[in-house]
Amino acid sequence: PGAESGDGSRSRGEADSKLRPRRMDEMVGQRDVIERLKIAIDAAQSRGEPLGHILFDGPPGLGKTTFATVIPAEMNTSVQMANGAGLRAPKDLLPYLTNVSEGSVLFIDEIHRVPKSVEEYLYTAMEDYRIDVVLGDGVNARTLNLELKPFTLIGATTRAGMLSAPLRDRFQIREHLGWYTRDELAEIVHRNAAKLAIKVDELSANVIADRSRSTPRLANNRLLWVRDYAQSKAKGKVSEKVTCAALDMIGIDSLGLDKQDRNYLDTLMRVFLGGPAGLDAIAHTMNVSGDTLEDEVEPFLLRSELLVRTRRGRLATPGAYEHMQRPMPD
Ligand code: ADP
């Protein structure tokens, strides 16, 4: 499942690979982040030094990986892509570090998932472009000092708060990626409709923008589904009506919430009487992982003021009851 099936799910797929901007100028929004990065890139290049390490944080689908691909493109250098979840032991990290070429970029997505034992290697790698590898054990243990090429580490995380202070402090540049406005999302839809060679009018683009939870990845996924739907049901013609029908069919509502988002609110209201309820309890009841809820569902509900997090747990707001058309309990 994923973007290809148009079911509105958040997995990566066609949308990400085909529609991802290749250069910084193709990116929409995040103007202040882009301005600061351009200055940092300029300065590093004129000094002939590698760019400082960069940490991006923010909810999924807002452009962290995109930045990690356009930055090396601006600098005419190569990038290696790794995922924190795959770096379970130091030996998983070593090939990446020894492969870095001078001034190149190593991107670690989900860097909060890097275990402590691997994280310690990053410290010297980031600070001194050096790692100390211990070979053998006991009395035979020897330490091998490996020099690395000066490089730039780009880390991405949905959970900046989970990063240890020593790791966080080694990033010279830290950028938080925020939500996109309706106009920015509509602009992304227009640009990507052109890439896909389909016609999408203003009204249809606005519907997609309104129903994409302020997230470019979702705007792309919705656009691909609308394209498929229009092809099969409307002779390829995308109109406001066709767009609404297409999104209704996969359960994307007027706020852009999908089935899982509504299931979350429904569970909180029905089973926990609106809360406060603990994340784990909600996750167990829904039979999904707490991490998924915290990363992918809650951020937008919080930002839309449908949900609040209190010390005692998650609480549905009056706005949530209204949106879900449920009566507020006394
Ligand atoms: P993240 O790494 O934060 O989860 P991505 O960088 O993978 O998010 O973004 C998901 C998709 O959204 C990309 O493939 C790209 O097509 C689109 N996208 C993200 N940010 C932008 C942007 N600023 N302008 C245009 N498209 C974007």
mmCIF file of C-alpha atoms and ligand atoms in Angstrom:
data_model
loop_
_atom_site.group_PDB
_atom_site.id
_atom_site.type_symbol
_atom_site.label_atom_id
_atom_site.label_comp_id
_atom_site.label_asym_id
_atom_site.label_seq_id
_atom_site.Cartn_x
_atom_site.Cartn_y
_atom_site.Cartn_z
ATOM 1 C CA PRO A 1 0.000 0.000 0.000
ATOM 2 C CA GLY A 2 1.101 3.605 -0.207
ATOM 3 C CA ALA A 3 1.046 6.523 -2.539
ATOM 4 C CA GLU A 4 0.688 4.259 -5.531
ATOM 5 C CA SER A 5 -2.563 2.773 -4.319
ATOM 6 C CA GLY A 6 -3.837 6.232 -3.554
ATOM 7 C CA ASP A 7 -5.230 5.130 -0.241
ATOM 8 C CA GLY A 8 -3.953 8.220 1.499
ATOM 9 C CA SER A 9 -1.520 6.278 3.646
ATOM 10 C CA ARG A 10 1.696 7.910 4.702
ATOM 11 C CA SER A 11 4.180 5.435 3.333
ATOM 12 C CA ARG A 12 6.718 6.749 0.867
ATOM 13 C CA GLY A 13 6.497 5.805 -2.745
ATOM 14 C CA GLU A 14 6.143 7.168 -6.218
ATOM 15 C CA ALA A 15 5.253 10.603 -4.950
ATOM 16 C CA ASP A 16 8.499 10.950 -3.030
ATOM 17 C CA SER A 17 10.875 9.776 -5.706
ATOM 18 C CA LYS A 18 9.266 11.404 -8.714
ATOM 19 C CA LEU A 19 7.976 14.637 -7.270
ATOM 20 C CA ARG A 20 10.808 15.516 -4.908
ATOM 21 C CA PRO A 21 12.482 18.829 -5.815
ATOM 22 C CA ARG A 22 16.049 18.420 -7.054
ATOM 23 C CA ARG A 23 17.288 21.950 -6.344
ATOM 24 C CA MET A 24 16.632 24.393 -3.556
ATOM 25 C CA ASP A 25 14.948 26.836 -5.926
ATOM 26 C CA GLU A 26 12.347 24.188 -6.769
ATOM 27 C CA MET A 27 11.311 23.998 -3.146
ATOM 28 C CA VAL A 28 8.182 25.834 -2.072
ATOM 29 C CA GLY A 29 7.909 27.595 1.304
ATOM 30 C CA GLN A 30 10.412 27.323 4.200
ATOM 31 C CA ARG A 31 11.850 30.621 2.929
ATOM 32 C CA ASP A 32 13.689 31.563 6.106
ATOM 33 C CA VAL A 33 15.253 28.106 6.437
ATOM 34 C CA ILE A 34 16.365 28.273 2.810
ATOM 35 C CA GLU A 35 17.829 31.763 3.265
ATOM 36 C CA ARG A 36 19.875 30.682 6.264
ATOM 37 C CA LEU A 37 21.096 27.532 4.534
ATOM 38 C CA LYS A 38 22.135 29.458 1.441
ATOM 39 C CA ILE A 39 24.252 31.770 3.577
ATOM 40 C CA ALA A 40 25.852 28.841 5.406
ATOM 41 C CA ILE A 41 26.590 27.050 2.111
ATOM 42 C CA ASP A 42 28.021 30.219 0.576
ATOM 43 C CA ALA A 43 30.261 30.896 3.540
ATOM 44 C CA ALA A 44 31.525 27.317 3.783
ATOM 45 C CA GLN A 45 32.288 27.235 0.073
ATOM 46 C CA SER A 46 34.152 30.502 0.069
ATOM 47 C CA ARG A 47 36.251 29.295 2.999
ATOM 48 C CA GLY A 48 36.789 25.950 1.286
ATOM 49 C CA GLU A 49 35.518 24.135 4.352
ATOM 50 C CA PRO A 50 32.814 21.514 4.688
ATOM 51 C CA LEU A 51 29.401 22.834 5.624
ATOM 52 C CA GLY A 52 28.633 22.549 9.356
ATOM 53 C CA HIS A 53 26.528 19.615 10.491
ATOM 54 C CA ILE A 54 22.794 20.227 10.166
ATOM 55 C CA LEU A 55 19.871 18.846 12.148
ATOM 56 C CA PHE A 56 16.335 19.050 10.746
ATOM 57 C CA ASP A 57 13.381 18.313 12.927
ATOM 58 C CA GLY A 58 9.658 18.354 12.353
ATOM 59 C CA PRO A 59 6.726 16.073 11.581
ATOM 60 C CA PRO A 60 6.967 13.537 8.716
ATOM 61 C CA GLY A 61 6.557 14.711 5.135
ATOM 62 C CA LEU A 62 7.581 18.359 5.596
ATOM 63 C CA GLY A 63 10.820 18.236 3.613
ATOM 64 C CA LYS A 64 13.654 16.953 5.814
ATOM 65 C CA THR A 65 14.821 14.366 3.283
ATOM 66 C CA THR A 66 14.268 16.850 0.480
ATOM 67 C CA PHE A 67 16.657 19.298 2.140
ATOM 68 C CA ALA A 68 19.156 16.476 2.591
ATOM 69 C CA THR A 69 19.109 15.889 -1.161
ATOM 70 C CA VAL A 70 19.047 19.481 -2.412
ATOM 71 C CA ILE A 71 21.867 20.699 -0.129
ATOM 72 C CA PRO A 72 24.487 18.344 -1.641
ATOM 73 C CA ALA A 73 23.101 19.201 -5.087
ATOM 74 C CA GLU A 74 23.711 22.921 -4.411
ATOM 75 C CA MET A 75 27.231 22.087 -3.284
ATOM 76 C CA ASN A 76 27.935 19.729 -6.176
ATOM 77 C CA THR A 77 28.793 16.958 -3.820
ATOM 78 C CA SER A 78 27.537 13.446 -3.185
ATOM 79 C CA VAL A 79 25.266 12.183 -0.445
ATOM 80 C CA GLN A 80 24.983 8.844 1.322
ATOM 81 C CA MET A 81 21.627 8.014 2.848
ATOM 82 C CA ALA A 82 21.306 6.037 6.067
ATOM 83 C CA ASN A 83 18.544 5.420 8.560
ATOM 84 C CA GLY A 84 19.015 5.519 12.314
ATOM 85 C CA ALA A 85 16.974 2.354 12.697
ATOM 86 C CA GLY A 86 19.449 0.472 10.514
ATOM 87 C CA LEU A 87 22.522 1.560 12.484
ATOM 88 C CA ARG A 88 22.249 -0.985 15.256
ATOM 89 C CA ALA A 89 25.945 -1.463 15.986
ATOM 90 C CA PRO A 90 29.126 0.497 15.236
ATOM 91 C CA LYS A 91 29.917 -1.879 12.389
ATOM 92 C CA ASP A 92 26.777 -0.642 10.599
ATOM 93 C CA LEU A 93 28.011 2.937 10.716
ATOM 94 C CA LEU A 94 31.661 2.360 9.760
ATOM 95 C CA PRO A 95 31.138 1.749 6.031
ATOM 96 C CA TYR A 96 29.314 5.081 5.728
ATOM 97 C CA LEU A 97 32.010 6.982 7.587
ATOM 98 C CA THR A 98 34.892 5.407 5.702
ATOM 99 C CA ASN A 99 33.111 6.051 2.401
ATOM 100 C CA VAL A 100 32.661 9.792 2.911
ATOM 101 C CA SER A 101 34.575 11.833 0.384
ATOM 102 C CA GLU A 102 35.884 15.288 1.169
ATOM 103 C CA GLY A 103 33.030 17.730 1.644
ATOM 104 C CA SER A 104 30.349 15.136 0.966
ATOM 105 C CA VAL A 105 27.148 14.653 2.939
ATOM 106 C CA LEU A 106 26.080 11.763 5.132
ATOM 107 C CA PHE A 107 22.342 11.857 5.786
ATOM 108 C CA ILE A 108 20.944 9.940 8.751
ATOM 109 C CA ASP A 109 17.155 9.896 8.796
ATOM 110 C CA GLU A 110 15.398 9.095 12.094
ATOM 111 C CA ILE A 111 18.621 9.893 13.894
ATOM 112 C CA HIS A 112 16.859 9.639 17.265
ATOM 113 C CA ARG A 113 16.803 5.871 16.724
ATOM 114 C CA VAL A 114 20.609 5.551 16.672
ATOM 115 C CA PRO A 115 21.593 3.576 19.789
ATOM 116 C CA LYS A 116 24.007 5.044 22.324
ATOM 117 C CA SER A 117 26.849 2.675 21.318
ATOM 118 C CA VAL A 118 26.739 4.019 17.752
ATOM 119 C CA GLU A 119 26.090 7.592 18.787
ATOM 120 C CA GLU A 120 29.448 7.721 20.556
ATOM 121 C CA TYR A 121 31.213 7.123 17.268
ATOM 122 C CA LEU A 122 29.401 10.053 15.785
ATOM 123 C CA TYR A 123 30.822 12.411 18.405
ATOM 124 C CA THR A 124 34.467 12.185 17.288
ATOM 125 C CA ALA A 125 33.466 11.732 13.660
ATOM 126 C CA MET A 126 31.537 15.004 13.761
ATOM 127 C CA GLU A 127 33.975 16.944 15.864
ATOM 128 C CA ASP A 128 37.402 15.828 14.692
ATOM 129 C CA TYR A 129 36.654 13.758 11.567
ATOM 130 C CA ARG A 130 38.167 10.805 13.352
ATOM 131 C CA ILE A 131 36.993 7.537 14.875
ATOM 132 C CA ASP A 132 38.677 5.190 17.313
ATOM 133 C CA VAL A 133 37.868 1.604 16.496
ATOM 134 C CA VAL A 134 38.546 -1.011 19.160
ATOM 135 C CA LEU A 135 39.788 -4.285 17.670
ATOM 136 C CA GLY A 136 39.762 -7.518 19.648
ATOM 137 C CA ASP A 137 38.972 -7.605 23.348
ATOM 138 C CA GLY A 138 40.487 -8.191 26.750
ATOM 139 C CA VAL A 139 44.270 -7.894 26.957
ATOM 140 C CA ASN A 140 44.523 -8.118 23.177
ATOM 141 C CA ALA A 141 42.307 -5.124 22.530
ATOM 142 C CA ARG A 142 43.905 -2.434 20.394
ATOM 143 C CA THR A 143 42.562 0.892 19.348
ATOM 144 C CA LEU A 144 42.839 1.930 15.763
ATOM 145 C CA ASN A 145 42.592 5.619 14.987
ATOM 146 C CA LEU A 146 40.920 6.199 11.667
ATOM 147 C CA GLU A 147 41.093 9.570 9.992
ATOM 148 C CA LEU A 148 37.966 10.524 8.075
ATOM 149 C CA LYS A 149 37.549 13.008 5.259
ATOM 150 C CA PRO A 150 35.969 16.257 6.413
ATOM 151 C CA PHE A 151 32.257 15.826 5.745
ATOM 152 C CA THR A 152 28.831 17.166 6.651
ATOM 153 C CA LEU A 153 26.385 15.140 8.690
ATOM 154 C CA ILE A 154 22.738 15.937 8.096
ATOM 155 C CA GLY A 155 20.413 14.427 10.661
ATOM 156 C CA ALA A 156 16.633 14.326 10.502
ATOM 157 C CA THR A 157 14.252 13.558 13.310
ATOM 158 C CA THR A 158 10.590 13.770 14.136
ATOM 159 C CA ARG A 159 11.595 13.852 17.815
ATOM 160 C CA ALA A 160 14.189 16.484 18.547
ATOM 161 C CA GLY A 161 13.431 16.001 22.237
ATOM 162 C CA MET A 162 14.650 12.405 22.134
ATOM 163 C CA LEU A 163 18.147 13.372 20.998
ATOM 164 C CA SER A 164 20.822 13.392 23.684
ATOM 165 C CA ALA A 165 22.326 16.792 24.447
ATOM 166 C CA PRO A 166 25.876 15.781 23.397
ATOM 167 C CA LEU A 167 24.617 14.746 19.963
ATOM 168 C CA ARG A 168 22.307 17.718 19.539
ATOM 169 C CA ASP A 169 25.066 20.152 20.492
ATOM 170 C CA ARG A 170 27.360 18.839 17.763
ATOM 171 C CA PHE A 171 25.064 20.161 15.040
ATOM 172 C CA GLN A 172 26.103 23.707 14.170
ATOM 173 C CA ILE A 173 22.871 24.377 12.306
ATOM 174 C CA ARG A 174 19.509 23.320 13.683
ATOM 175 C CA GLU A 175 16.351 23.951 11.710
ATOM 176 C CA HIS A 176 12.783 23.186 12.596
ATOM 177 C CA LEU A 177 10.504 22.604 9.619
ATOM 178 C CA GLY A 178 7.033 23.982 10.155
ATOM 179 C CA TRP A 179 3.675 23.344 8.503
ATOM 180 C CA TYR A 180 2.923 24.660 5.017
ATOM 181 C CA THR A 181 0.250 27.211 4.240
ATOM 182 C CA ARG A 182 -2.645 26.505 1.952
ATOM 183 C CA ASP A 183 -1.111 28.681 -0.777
ATOM 184 C CA GLU A 184 2.213 26.874 -0.542
ATOM 185 C CA LEU A 185 0.529 23.495 -0.828
ATOM 186 C CA ALA A 186 -1.571 24.666 -3.772
ATOM 187 C CA GLU A 187 1.648 25.861 -5.434
ATOM 188 C CA ILE A 188 3.209 22.421 -4.869
ATOM 189 C CA VAL A 189 0.118 20.795 -6.392
ATOM 190 C CA HIS A 190 0.345 23.038 -9.469
ATOM 191 C CA ARG A 191 4.043 22.360 -9.980
ATOM 192 C CA ASN A 192 3.607 18.635 -9.580
ATOM 193 C CA ALA A 193 0.543 18.510 -11.809
ATOM 194 C CA ALA A 194 2.791 20.001 -14.493
ATOM 195 C CA LYS A 195 5.432 17.334 -13.815
ATOM 196 C CA LEU A 196 2.761 14.660 -14.163
ATOM 197 C CA ALA A 197 1.391 16.361 -17.278
ATOM 198 C CA ILE A 198 -2.152 16.705 -15.934
ATOM 199 C CA LYS A 199 -4.344 19.794 -15.780
ATOM 200 C CA VAL A 200 -5.449 20.838 -12.302
ATOM 201 C CA ASP A 201 -7.433 24.054 -11.982
ATOM 202 C CA GLU A 202 -7.211 26.510 -9.102
ATOM 203 C CA LEU A 203 -10.291 25.250 -7.251
ATOM 204 C CA SER A 204 -9.186 21.633 -7.389
ATOM 205 C CA ALA A 205 -5.687 22.532 -6.228
ATOM 206 C CA ASN A 206 -7.215 24.385 -3.277
ATOM 207 C CA VAL A 207 -9.306 21.365 -2.316
ATOM 208 C CA ILE A 208 -6.201 19.181 -2.325
ATOM 209 C CA ALA A 209 -4.283 21.820 -0.344
ATOM 210 C CA ASP A 210 -7.067 22.096 2.227
ATOM 211 C CA ARG A 211 -7.186 18.361 2.678
ATOM 212 C CA SER A 212 -3.471 17.647 2.982
ATOM 213 C CA ARG A 213 -2.907 18.395 6.666
ATOM 214 C CA SER A 214 -0.415 21.162 5.830
ATOM 215 C CA THR A 215 2.019 18.477 4.590
ATOM 216 C CA PRO A 216 3.617 18.376 1.113
ATOM 217 C CA ARG A 217 3.952 14.592 1.085
ATOM 218 C CA LEU A 218 0.217 14.251 1.619
ATOM 219 C CA ALA A 219 -0.542 16.865 -1.045
ATOM 220 C CA ASN A 220 1.468 14.722 -3.464
ATOM 221 C CA ASN A 221 -0.241 11.505 -2.424
ATOM 222 C CA ARG A 222 -3.672 13.095 -2.733
ATOM 223 C CA LEU A 223 -2.800 14.532 -6.152
ATOM 224 C CA LEU A 224 -1.744 11.108 -7.452
ATOM 225 C CA TRP A 225 -4.979 9.582 -6.231
ATOM 226 C CA VAL A 226 -7.061 12.373 -7.768
ATOM 227 C CA ARG A 227 -5.230 11.770 -11.052
ATOM 228 C CA ASP A 228 -6.044 8.046 -10.974
ATOM 229 C CA TYR A 229 -9.637 8.691 -10.004
ATOM 230 C CA ALA A 230 -10.131 11.266 -12.744
ATOM 231 C CA GLN A 231 -8.595 8.936 -15.303
ATOM 232 C CA SER A 232 -10.919 6.119 -14.390
ATOM 233 C CA LYS A 233 -14.109 8.068 -13.631
ATOM 234 C CA ALA A 234 -13.965 11.415 -15.439
ATOM 235 C CA LYS A 235 -12.062 10.862 -18.693
ATOM 236 C CA GLY A 236 -8.972 12.350 -17.085
ATOM 237 C CA LYS A 237 -10.576 15.701 -16.333
ATOM 238 C CA VAL A 238 -9.816 16.993 -12.845
ATOM 239 C CA SER A 239 -12.447 19.389 -11.485
ATOM 240 C CA GLU A 240 -13.394 20.534 -8.018
ATOM 241 C CA LYS A 241 -16.251 18.057 -7.949
ATOM 242 C CA VAL A 242 -14.105 15.160 -9.136
ATOM 243 C CA THR A 243 -11.400 16.074 -6.598
ATOM 244 C CA CYS A 244 -13.864 16.128 -3.709
ATOM 245 C CA ALA A 245 -15.422 12.834 -4.792
ATOM 246 C CA ALA A 246 -11.999 11.217 -5.125
ATOM 247 C CA LEU A 247 -10.904 12.314 -1.648
ATOM 248 C CA ASP A 248 -14.258 11.448 -0.068
ATOM 249 C CA MET A 249 -13.928 7.966 -1.494
ATOM 250 C CA ILE A 250 -10.692 7.296 0.429
ATOM 251 C CA GLY A 251 -12.015 8.845 3.614
ATOM 252 C CA ILE A 252 -10.143 12.145 3.586
ATOM 253 C CA ASP A 253 -12.440 14.671 5.238
ATOM 254 C CA SER A 254 -12.764 18.443 4.938
ATOM 255 C CA LEU A 255 -9.903 19.056 7.405
ATOM 256 C CA GLY A 256 -7.710 16.541 5.633
ATOM 257 C CA LEU A 257 -8.017 13.956 8.389
ATOM 258 C CA ASP A 258 -7.867 10.372 7.162
ATOM 259 C CA LYS A 259 -9.419 7.244 8.624
ATOM 260 C CA GLN A 260 -6.630 6.734 11.139
ATOM 261 C CA ASP A 261 -6.855 10.320 12.401
ATOM 262 C CA ARG A 262 -10.596 10.008 12.861
ATOM 263 C CA ASN A 263 -10.243 6.566 14.417
ATOM 264 C CA TYR A 264 -7.897 8.147 16.981
ATOM 265 C CA LEU A 265 -10.401 10.851 17.888
ATOM 266 C CA ASP A 266 -13.239 8.356 17.849
ATOM 267 C CA THR A 267 -11.362 5.992 20.203
ATOM 268 C CA LEU A 268 -10.509 8.842 22.557
ATOM 269 C CA MET A 269 -14.134 9.980 22.687
ATOM 270 C CA ARG A 270 -15.898 6.640 22.689
ATOM 271 C CA VAL A 271 -13.617 4.473 24.831
ATOM 272 C CA PHE A 272 -11.970 7.083 27.030
ATOM 273 C CA LEU A 273 -14.861 9.538 27.194
ATOM 274 C CA GLY A 274 -12.703 12.269 25.666
ATOM 275 C CA GLY A 275 -9.759 11.710 28.030
ATOM 276 C CA PRO A 276 -7.443 12.441 29.617
ATOM 277 C CA ALA A 277 -6.065 9.146 28.356
ATOM 278 C CA GLY A 278 -2.508 7.857 28.090
ATOM 279 C CA LEU A 279 -0.959 7.433 24.656
ATOM 280 C CA ASP A 280 -0.211 3.752 25.268
ATOM 281 C CA ALA A 281 -3.788 3.011 26.256
ATOM 282 C CA ILE A 282 -5.101 4.676 23.099
ATOM 283 C CA ALA A 283 -2.512 2.897 20.967
ATOM 284 C CA HIS A 284 -3.386 -0.505 22.457
ATOM 285 C CA THR A 285 -7.065 0.024 21.875
ATOM 286 C CA MET A 286 -6.454 1.031 18.265
ATOM 287 C CA ASN A 287 -3.943 -1.787 17.830
ATOM 288 C CA VAL A 288 -1.248 0.488 16.402
ATOM 289 C CA SER A 289 2.098 1.546 17.839
ATOM 290 C CA GLY A 290 2.328 4.556 20.102
ATOM 291 C CA ASP A 291 5.230 5.833 18.005
ATOM 292 C CA THR A 292 3.050 5.916 14.895
ATOM 293 C CA LEU A 293 0.396 7.886 16.715
ATOM 294 C CA GLU A 294 2.883 10.294 18.228
ATOM 295 C CA ASP A 295 4.754 10.868 14.952
ATOM 296 C CA GLU A 296 2.025 10.783 12.350
ATOM 297 C CA VAL A 297 -1.347 11.385 13.917
ATOM 298 C CA GLU A 298 -0.992 13.630 16.941
ATOM 299 C CA PRO A 299 1.087 16.525 15.559
ATOM 300 C CA PHE A 300 -1.617 17.719 13.193
ATOM 301 C CA LEU A 301 -4.437 17.117 15.701
ATOM 302 C CA LEU A 302 -2.521 19.189 18.262
ATOM 303 C CA ARG A 303 -1.843 21.934 15.805
ATOM 304 C CA SER A 304 -5.510 22.003 14.705
ATOM 305 C CA GLU A 305 -6.532 22.247 18.352
ATOM 306 C CA LEU A 306 -8.571 19.073 18.140
ATOM 307 C CA LEU A 307 -6.363 17.529 20.806
ATOM 308 C CA VAL A 308 -4.450 18.777 23.818
ATOM 309 C CA ARG A 309 -1.715 17.032 25.761
ATOM 310 C CA THR A 310 -2.042 17.465 29.492
ATOM 311 C CA ARG A 311 0.060 16.032 32.283
ATOM 312 C CA ARG A 312 -2.644 13.441 32.839
ATOM 313 C CA GLY A 313 -2.964 12.422 29.206
ATOM 314 C CA ARG A 314 -4.547 13.260 25.877
ATOM 315 C CA LEU A 315 -7.752 15.231 25.866
ATOM 316 C CA ALA A 316 -10.212 15.822 23.024
ATOM 317 C CA THR A 317 -11.205 19.477 22.640
ATOM 318 C CA PRO A 318 -14.702 20.866 21.991
ATOM 319 C CA GLY A 319 -13.511 21.441 18.416
ATOM 320 C CA ALA A 320 -12.878 17.722 18.068
ATOM 321 C CA TYR A 321 -16.412 16.900 19.219
ATOM 322 C CA GLU A 322 -17.777 19.378 16.736
ATOM 323 C CA HIS A 323 -15.683 18.021 13.874
ATOM 324 C CA MET A 324 -16.620 14.433 14.685
ATOM 325 C CA GLN A 325 -20.251 15.474 15.196
ATOM 326 C CA ARG A 326 -20.441 13.891 18.601
ATOM 327 C CA PRO A 327 -22.143 15.407 21.638
ATOM 328 C CA MET A 328 -19.757 16.634 24.362
ATOM 329 C CA PRO A 329 -20.054 14.588 27.571
ATOM 330 C CA ASP A 330 -21.018 16.579 30.683
HETATM 331 P P1 ADP B 1 10.433 14.231 5.451
HETATM 332 O O1 ADP B 1 11.816 13.754 5.168
HETATM 333 O O2 ADP B 1 10.383 15.443 6.316
HETATM 334 O O3 ADP B 1 9.529 13.139 5.956
HETATM 335 P P2 ADP B 1 10.315 14.601 2.575
HETATM 336 O O4 ADP B 1 11.464 15.504 2.368
HETATM 337 O O5 ADP B 1 10.491 13.169 2.228
HETATM 338 O O6 ADP B 1 9.779 14.718 4.080
HETATM 339 O O7 ADP B 1 9.076 15.232 1.774
HETATM 340 C C1 ADP B 1 8.061 14.429 1.252
HETATM 341 C C2 ADP B 1 7.712 14.879 -0.141
HETATM 342 O O8 ADP B 1 7.080 16.136 -0.075
HETATM 343 C C3 ADP B 1 8.923 15.066 -1.046
HETATM 344 O O9 ADP B 1 9.142 13.931 -1.846
HETATM 345 C C4 ADP B 1 8.561 16.242 -1.912
HETATM 346 O O10 ADP B 1 7.963 15.804 -3.111
HETATM 347 C C5 ADP B 1 7.539 16.988 -1.102
HETATM 348 N N1 ADP B 1 8.097 18.197 -0.495
HETATM 349 C C6 ADP B 1 8.571 18.331 0.771
HETATM 350 N N2 ADP B 1 8.968 19.584 1.000
HETATM 351 C C7 ADP B 1 8.746 20.276 -0.131
HETATM 352 C C8 ADP B 1 8.934 21.652 -0.514
HETATM 353 N N3 ADP B 1 9.428 22.553 0.346
HETATM 354 N N4 ADP B 1 8.581 22.001 -1.765
HETATM 355 C C9 ADP B 1 8.067 21.105 -2.627
HETATM 356 N N5 ADP B 1 7.855 19.807 -2.326
HETATM 357 C C10 ADP B 1 8.185 19.393 -1.089
#
